[in-house]
Amino acid sequence: MIGLLSRHVGEHLSLARIVRETDLSRATAHAVLTQLTADHWTVRDADGNYGLGLGLLTVARRAEAAFPLRRLALAPIREFSARQGIPVFLAEREDGAIAITEVAGTPTLPWIRPGRRLPLAPPVVREFLAWAPEPDRETWLGHADPAHRDRLIAVLEAVRTRGYSVERLADDSAPMLEALAALRNSPVTDPLRHRLGAMITDLITIDYLPDELGPTNAVVTVAAPVFLGPTVTAAVVACPDTLLSAAELTTLGTATREVADSVTAALRHDSGTPPPALPRD
């Protein structure tokens, strides 16, 4: 109900509309709204319609204190997005997954949106694992396709050395990869599943190793870690989704890392956490 009213800020909705759009019974909706109004989370106007109340703003401000990272990161990622002329988002570790919590700019890729969750699983979210303790890295690698493990080990070292990961999947491969993955996860024989897995492996190239950069490089995203103590708790992710020269990629990667480092410093200052004793290389 609060979610419905929040999508219509500045409006007052009738009880009938609230009942219709929430699928609650009229009696239940009226009882809930009566309590919310008594708590000043909603207000009821002279016509009997409901809108958000100032009491909810007080609660929201208190809740914001529980999520300092978003408060501290929003201005830097917006400024970074404007400066680079590309979308940028903040991804946070949350309950065994990675959640997109803030987006600056307008991404060209439909999966980049607030609330989107990604599993903390290979081959993605490498910037969250590159600085993790060895047992955590081994567990993560244990869930990888065996054909990818050796490369992932090398890539994690490369990410740790330069301070950022690169997603290099070319757009023209994406539809084929999605189709193959759907087939592999459907009821098929083991030999066919292995063939499909091999085809997926042939299409995927995970990140760039130092000697693989060419005159032009297909770069979808560049992600740099944000630390809370020794743990990577989030990442600043720039989304060029274009071809970059090696020099342009290095420049963007360095800039992304610098923004992430500034958010780490602000978070450390805000929480009183000492800096992590983790070298980049």
GROMACS .gro file of C-alpha atoms in nm:
model
  281
    1MET     CA    1   0.000   0.000   0.000
    2ILE     CA    2   0.281   0.240   0.086
    3GLY     CA    3   0.450   0.129  -0.235
    4LEU     CA    4   0.138   0.218  -0.434
    5LEU     CA    5   0.112   0.564  -0.277
    6SER     CA    6   0.486   0.623  -0.328
    7ARG     CA    7   0.439   0.568  -0.701
    8HIS     CA    8   0.186   0.853  -0.701
    9VAL     CA    9   0.368   1.118  -0.499
   10GLY     CA   10   0.167   1.439  -0.491
   11GLU     CA   11  -0.160   1.259  -0.559
   12HIS     CA   12  -0.433   1.141  -0.325
   13LEU     CA   13  -0.590   0.807  -0.417
   14SER     CA   14  -0.943   0.696  -0.339
   15LEU     CA   15  -1.007   0.395  -0.120
   16ALA     CA   16  -1.173   0.224  -0.416
   17ARG     CA   17  -0.862   0.268  -0.629
   18ILE     CA   18  -0.634   0.144  -0.351
   19VAL     CA   19  -0.854  -0.164  -0.308
   20ARG     CA   20  -0.850  -0.227  -0.682
   21GLU     CA   21  -0.474  -0.191  -0.725
   22THR     CA   22  -0.367  -0.381  -0.412
   23ASP     CA   23  -0.622  -0.667  -0.432
   24LEU     CA   24  -0.704  -0.614  -0.065
   25SER     CA   25  -1.059  -0.632   0.063
   26ARG     CA   26  -1.225  -0.297   0.131
   27ALA     CA   27  -1.242  -0.369   0.504
   28THR     CA   28  -0.873  -0.466   0.523
   29ALA     CA   29  -0.758  -0.166   0.319
   30HIS     CA   30  -0.967   0.071   0.532
   31ALA     CA   31  -0.831  -0.076   0.857
   32VAL     CA   32  -0.469  -0.053   0.738
   33LEU     CA   33  -0.512   0.303   0.613
   34THR     CA   34  -0.678   0.406   0.938
   35GLN     CA   35  -0.373   0.287   1.134
   36LEU     CA   36  -0.126   0.439   0.886
   37THR     CA   37  -0.306   0.771   0.910
   38ALA     CA   38  -0.302   0.756   1.290
   39ASP     CA   39   0.076   0.704   1.268
   40HIS     CA   40   0.105   0.995   1.018
   41TRP     CA   41   0.245   0.766   0.749
   42THR     CA   42  -0.054   0.863   0.534
   43VAL     CA   43  -0.296   1.153   0.531
   44ARG     CA   44  -0.668   1.156   0.449
   45ASP     CA   45  -0.808   1.462   0.279
   46ALA     CA   46  -1.156   1.612   0.299
   47ASP     CA   47  -1.275   1.398   0.010
   48GLY     CA   48  -1.167   1.076   0.183
   49ASN     CA   49  -0.865   1.016  -0.043
   50TYR     CA   50  -0.521   0.910   0.080
   51GLY     CA   51  -0.164   1.026   0.022
   52LEU     CA   52   0.176   0.994   0.188
   53GLY     CA   53   0.224   1.165   0.524
   54LEU     CA   54   0.519   1.345   0.681
   55GLY     CA   55   0.560   1.070   0.940
   56LEU     CA   56   0.689   0.843   0.666
   57LEU     CA   57   0.959   1.097   0.581
   58THR     CA   58   1.087   1.080   0.938
   59VAL     CA   59   1.104   0.702   0.918
   60ALA     CA   60   1.275   0.717   0.578
   61ARG     CA   61   1.543   0.952   0.711
   62ARG     CA   62   1.609   0.720   1.004
   63ALA     CA   63   1.625   0.421   0.769
   64GLU     CA   64   1.874   0.604   0.547
   65ALA     CA   65   2.122   0.601   0.835
   66ALA     CA   66   2.124   0.220   0.813
   67PHE     CA   67   2.242   0.240   0.451
   68PRO     CA   68   2.524   0.496   0.452
   69LEU     CA   69   2.689   0.362   0.139
   70ARG     CA   70   2.409   0.474  -0.090
   71ARG     CA   71   2.406   0.818   0.069
   72LEU     CA   72   2.782   0.854   0.035
   73ALA     CA   73   2.810   0.710  -0.317
   74LEU     CA   74   2.522   0.880  -0.495
   75ALA     CA   75   2.684   1.220  -0.556
   76PRO     CA   76   3.022   1.075  -0.668
   77ILE     CA   77   2.866   0.833  -0.916
   78ARG     CA   78   2.638   1.104  -1.058
   79GLU     CA   79   2.934   1.338  -1.102
   80PHE     CA   80   3.141   1.057  -1.255
   81SER     CA   81   2.859   0.967  -1.495
   82ALA     CA   82   2.824   1.330  -1.606
   83ARG     CA   83   3.199   1.373  -1.644
   84GLN     CA   84   3.244   1.057  -1.851
   85GLY     CA   85   2.919   1.088  -2.042
   86ILE     CA   86   2.824   0.726  -1.971
   87PRO     CA   87   2.589   0.550  -1.726
   88VAL     CA   88   2.731   0.441  -1.391
   89PHE     CA   89   2.572   0.225  -1.123
   90LEU     CA   90   2.638   0.113  -0.768
   91ALA     CA   91   2.624  -0.262  -0.697
   92GLU     CA   92   2.611  -0.378  -0.334
   93ARG     CA   93   2.663  -0.715  -0.170
   94GLU     CA   94   2.331  -0.823  -0.021
   95ASP     CA   95   2.230  -1.162   0.125
   96GLY     CA   96   2.462  -1.375  -0.086
   97ALA     CA   97   2.392  -1.179  -0.404
   98ILE     CA   98   2.479  -0.850  -0.568
   99ALA     CA   99   2.205  -0.586  -0.597
  100ILE     CA  100   2.202  -0.274  -0.815
  101THR     CA  101   2.099   0.002  -0.576
  102GLU     CA  102   2.171   0.329  -0.757
  103VAL     CA  103   2.191   0.416  -1.126
  104ALA     CA  104   2.318   0.741  -1.276
  105GLY     CA  105   2.253   0.815  -1.641
  106THR     CA  106   2.049   0.601  -1.881
  107PRO     CA  107   2.201   0.257  -1.944
  108THR     CA  108   2.167   0.103  -2.288
  109LEU     CA  109   2.146  -0.246  -2.139
  110PRO     CA  110   1.799  -0.338  -2.005
  111TRP     CA  111   1.933  -0.549  -1.717
  112ILE     CA  112   2.094  -0.244  -1.554
  113ARG     CA  113   1.815  -0.114  -1.332
  114PRO     CA  114   1.768  -0.049  -0.958
  115GLY     CA  115   1.668  -0.362  -0.772
  116ARG     CA  116   1.824  -0.604  -1.022
  117ARG     CA  117   2.003  -0.885  -0.839
  118LEU     CA  118   2.292  -1.096  -0.966
  119PRO     CA  119   2.409  -1.418  -0.802
  120LEU     CA  120   2.748  -1.405  -0.634
  121ALA     CA  121   2.864  -1.673  -0.875
  122PRO     CA  122   3.124  -1.711  -1.151
  123PRO     CA  123   3.208  -1.582  -1.399
  124VAL     CA  124   3.052  -1.246  -1.300
  125VAL     CA  125   3.113  -1.019  -0.996
  126ARG     CA  126   3.489  -1.084  -1.017
  127GLU     CA  127   3.569  -0.754  -0.847
  128PHE     CA  128   3.392  -0.885  -0.534
  129LEU     CA  129   3.615  -1.195  -0.520
  130ALA     CA  130   3.958  -1.072  -0.628
  131TRP     CA  131   4.043  -0.951  -0.275
  132ALA     CA  132   3.853  -1.222  -0.087
  133PRO     CA  133   4.028  -1.472   0.141
  134GLU     CA  134   4.160  -1.780  -0.035
  135PRO     CA  135   3.885  -2.015   0.098
  136ASP     CA  136   3.617  -1.781  -0.037
  137ARG     CA  137   3.785  -1.763  -0.376
  138GLU     CA  138   3.816  -2.143  -0.386
  139THR     CA  139   3.448  -2.184  -0.304
  140TRP     CA  140   3.354  -1.936  -0.577
  141LEU     CA  141   3.582  -2.105  -0.830
  142GLY     CA  142   3.434  -2.441  -0.734
  143HIS     CA  143   3.103  -2.327  -0.880
  144ALA     CA  144   3.261  -2.226  -1.212
  145ASP     CA  145   3.245  -2.420  -1.536
  146PRO     CA  146   3.562  -2.637  -1.529
  147ALA     CA  147   3.654  -2.498  -1.871
  148HIS     CA  148   3.668  -2.145  -1.721
  149ARG     CA  149   3.855  -2.209  -1.394
  150ASP     CA  150   4.214  -2.161  -1.509
  151ARG     CA  151   4.121  -1.839  -1.683
  152LEU     CA  152   3.924  -1.716  -1.382
  153ILE     CA  153   4.227  -1.768  -1.157
  154ALA     CA  154   4.439  -1.558  -1.393
  155VAL     CA  155   4.165  -1.298  -1.427
  156LEU     CA  156   4.124  -1.258  -1.049
  157GLU     CA  157   4.496  -1.183  -1.024
  158ALA     CA  158   4.471  -0.932  -1.308
  159VAL     CA  159   4.172  -0.762  -1.143
  160ARG     CA  160   4.357  -0.741  -0.814
  161THR     CA  161   4.665  -0.593  -0.981
  162ARG     CA  162   4.496  -0.321  -1.188
  163GLY     CA  163   4.207  -0.257  -0.946
  164TYR     CA  164   3.905  -0.317  -1.172
  165SER     CA  165   3.727  -0.584  -1.378
  166VAL     CA  166   3.614  -0.556  -1.740
  167GLU     CA  167   3.306  -0.715  -1.891
  168ARG     CA  168   3.385  -0.774  -2.255
  169LEU     CA  169   3.087  -0.968  -2.390
  170ALA     CA  170   3.004  -0.842  -2.738
  171ASP     CA  171   2.640  -0.752  -2.793
  172ASP     CA  172   2.605  -0.979  -3.098
  173SER     CA  173   2.695  -1.282  -2.885
  174ALA     CA  174   2.436  -1.213  -2.614
  175PRO     CA  175   2.123  -1.350  -2.788
  176MET     CA  176   2.306  -1.669  -2.888
  177LEU     CA  177   2.439  -1.717  -2.535
  178GLU     CA  178   2.092  -1.672  -2.385
  179ALA     CA  179   1.944  -1.926  -2.629
  180LEU     CA  180   2.219  -2.181  -2.560
  181ALA     CA  181   2.188  -2.136  -2.185
  182ALA     CA  182   1.812  -2.191  -2.204
  183LEU     CA  183   1.865  -2.510  -2.405
  184ARG     CA  184   2.129  -2.636  -2.161
  185ASN     CA  185   1.892  -2.586  -1.869
  186SER     CA  186   1.604  -2.765  -2.042
  187PRO     CA  187   1.547  -3.143  -2.023
  188VAL     CA  188   1.821  -3.267  -2.259
  189THR     CA  189   2.058  -3.561  -2.261
  190ASP     CA  190   2.393  -3.530  -2.083
  191PRO     CA  191   2.597  -3.549  -2.407
  192LEU     CA  192   2.393  -3.264  -2.557
  193ARG     CA  193   2.425  -3.064  -2.235
  194HIS     CA  194   2.803  -3.103  -2.251
  195ARG     CA  195   2.804  -2.994  -2.618
  196LEU     CA  196   2.597  -2.688  -2.533
  197GLY     CA  197   2.832  -2.609  -2.245
  198ALA     CA  198   3.130  -2.628  -2.479
  199MET     CA  199   2.960  -2.393  -2.726
  200ILE     CA  200   2.889  -2.144  -2.448
  201THR     CA  201   3.252  -2.163  -2.341
  202ASP     CA  202   3.364  -2.088  -2.696
  203LEU     CA  203   3.148  -1.773  -2.703
  204ILE     CA  204   3.244  -1.639  -2.361
  205THR     CA  205   3.574  -1.465  -2.308
  206ILE     CA  206   3.606  -1.358  -1.947
  207ASP     CA  207   3.764  -1.018  -1.896
  208TYR     CA  208   4.090  -0.902  -2.056
  209LEU     CA  209   4.428  -1.026  -1.947
  210PRO     CA  210   4.718  -0.777  -1.982
  211ASP     CA  211   4.849  -0.916  -2.311
  212GLU     CA  212   4.507  -0.941  -2.478
  213LEU     CA  213   4.427  -0.574  -2.536
  214GLY     CA  214   4.418  -0.479  -2.902
  215PRO     CA  215   4.369  -0.159  -3.103
  216THR     CA  216   3.996  -0.173  -3.019
  217ASN     CA  217   3.837  -0.360  -2.731
  218ALA     CA  218   3.468  -0.436  -2.675
  219VAL     CA  219   3.395  -0.302  -2.327
  220VAL     CA  220   3.050  -0.338  -2.174
  221THR     CA  221   3.130  -0.246  -1.812
  222VAL     CA  222   3.426  -0.156  -1.594
  223ALA     CA  223   3.383  -0.225  -1.221
  224ALA     CA  224   3.601  -0.119  -0.926
  225PRO     CA  225   3.559  -0.234  -0.564
  226VAL     CA  226   3.440  -0.038  -0.262
  227PHE     CA  227   3.581  -0.172   0.065
  228LEU     CA  228   3.438  -0.182   0.416
  229GLY     CA  229   3.737  -0.292   0.619
  230PRO     CA  230   3.903  -0.578   0.426
  231THR     CA  231   3.578  -0.684   0.253
  232VAL     CA  232   3.454  -0.569  -0.086
  233THR     CA  233   3.106  -0.454   0.004
  234ALA     CA  234   3.014  -0.283  -0.325
  235ALA     CA  235   3.139  -0.181  -0.668
  236VAL     CA  236   3.123   0.131  -0.880
  237VAL     CA  237   3.040   0.014  -1.232
  238ALA     CA  238   3.091   0.231  -1.540
  239CYS     CA  239   2.895   0.125  -1.850
  240PRO     CA  240   3.056   0.247  -2.174
  241ASP     CA  241   2.913  -0.043  -2.381
  242THR     CA  242   3.133   0.045  -2.678
  243LEU     CA  243   3.471  -0.011  -2.840
  244LEU     CA  244   3.766   0.147  -2.658
  245SER     CA  245   4.135   0.163  -2.736
  246ALA     CA  246   4.372   0.012  -2.481
  247ALA     CA  247   4.462   0.361  -2.361
  248GLU     CA  248   4.096   0.464  -2.331
  249LEU     CA  249   4.014   0.149  -2.136
  250THR     CA  250   4.305   0.204  -1.899
  251THR     CA  251   4.203   0.567  -1.847
  252LEU     CA  252   3.842   0.470  -1.775
  253GLY     CA  253   3.949   0.186  -1.547
  254THR     CA  254   4.176   0.416  -1.349
  255ALA     CA  255   3.904   0.680  -1.319
  256THR     CA  256   3.650   0.419  -1.205
  257ARG     CA  257   3.893   0.290  -0.945
  258GLU     CA  258   3.956   0.643  -0.818
  259VAL     CA  259   3.584   0.705  -0.770
  260ALA     CA  260   3.546   0.371  -0.590
  261ASP     CA  261   3.845   0.456  -0.369
  262SER     CA  262   3.687   0.792  -0.282
  263VAL     CA  263   3.366   0.616  -0.178
  264THR     CA  264   3.573   0.369   0.029
  265ALA     CA  265   3.743   0.661   0.205
  266ALA     CA  266   3.409   0.833   0.274
  267LEU     CA  267   3.257   0.509   0.403
  268ARG     CA  268   3.560   0.445   0.622
  269HIS     CA  269   3.539   0.797   0.768
  270ASP     CA  270   3.163   0.766   0.822
  271SER     CA  271   3.189   0.431   1.000
  272GLY     CA  272   3.523   0.481   1.175
  273THR     CA  273   3.660   0.170   1.005
  274PRO     CA  274   4.041   0.154   0.965
  275PRO     CA  275   4.177   0.131   0.610
  276PRO     CA  276   4.231  -0.219   0.470
  277ALA     CA  277   4.591  -0.339   0.451
  278LEU     CA  278   4.539  -0.476   0.102
  279PRO     CA  279   4.781  -0.375  -0.176
  280ARG     CA  280   4.652  -0.354  -0.531
  281ASP     CA  281   4.924  -0.590  -0.654
   0.00000   0.00000   0.00000
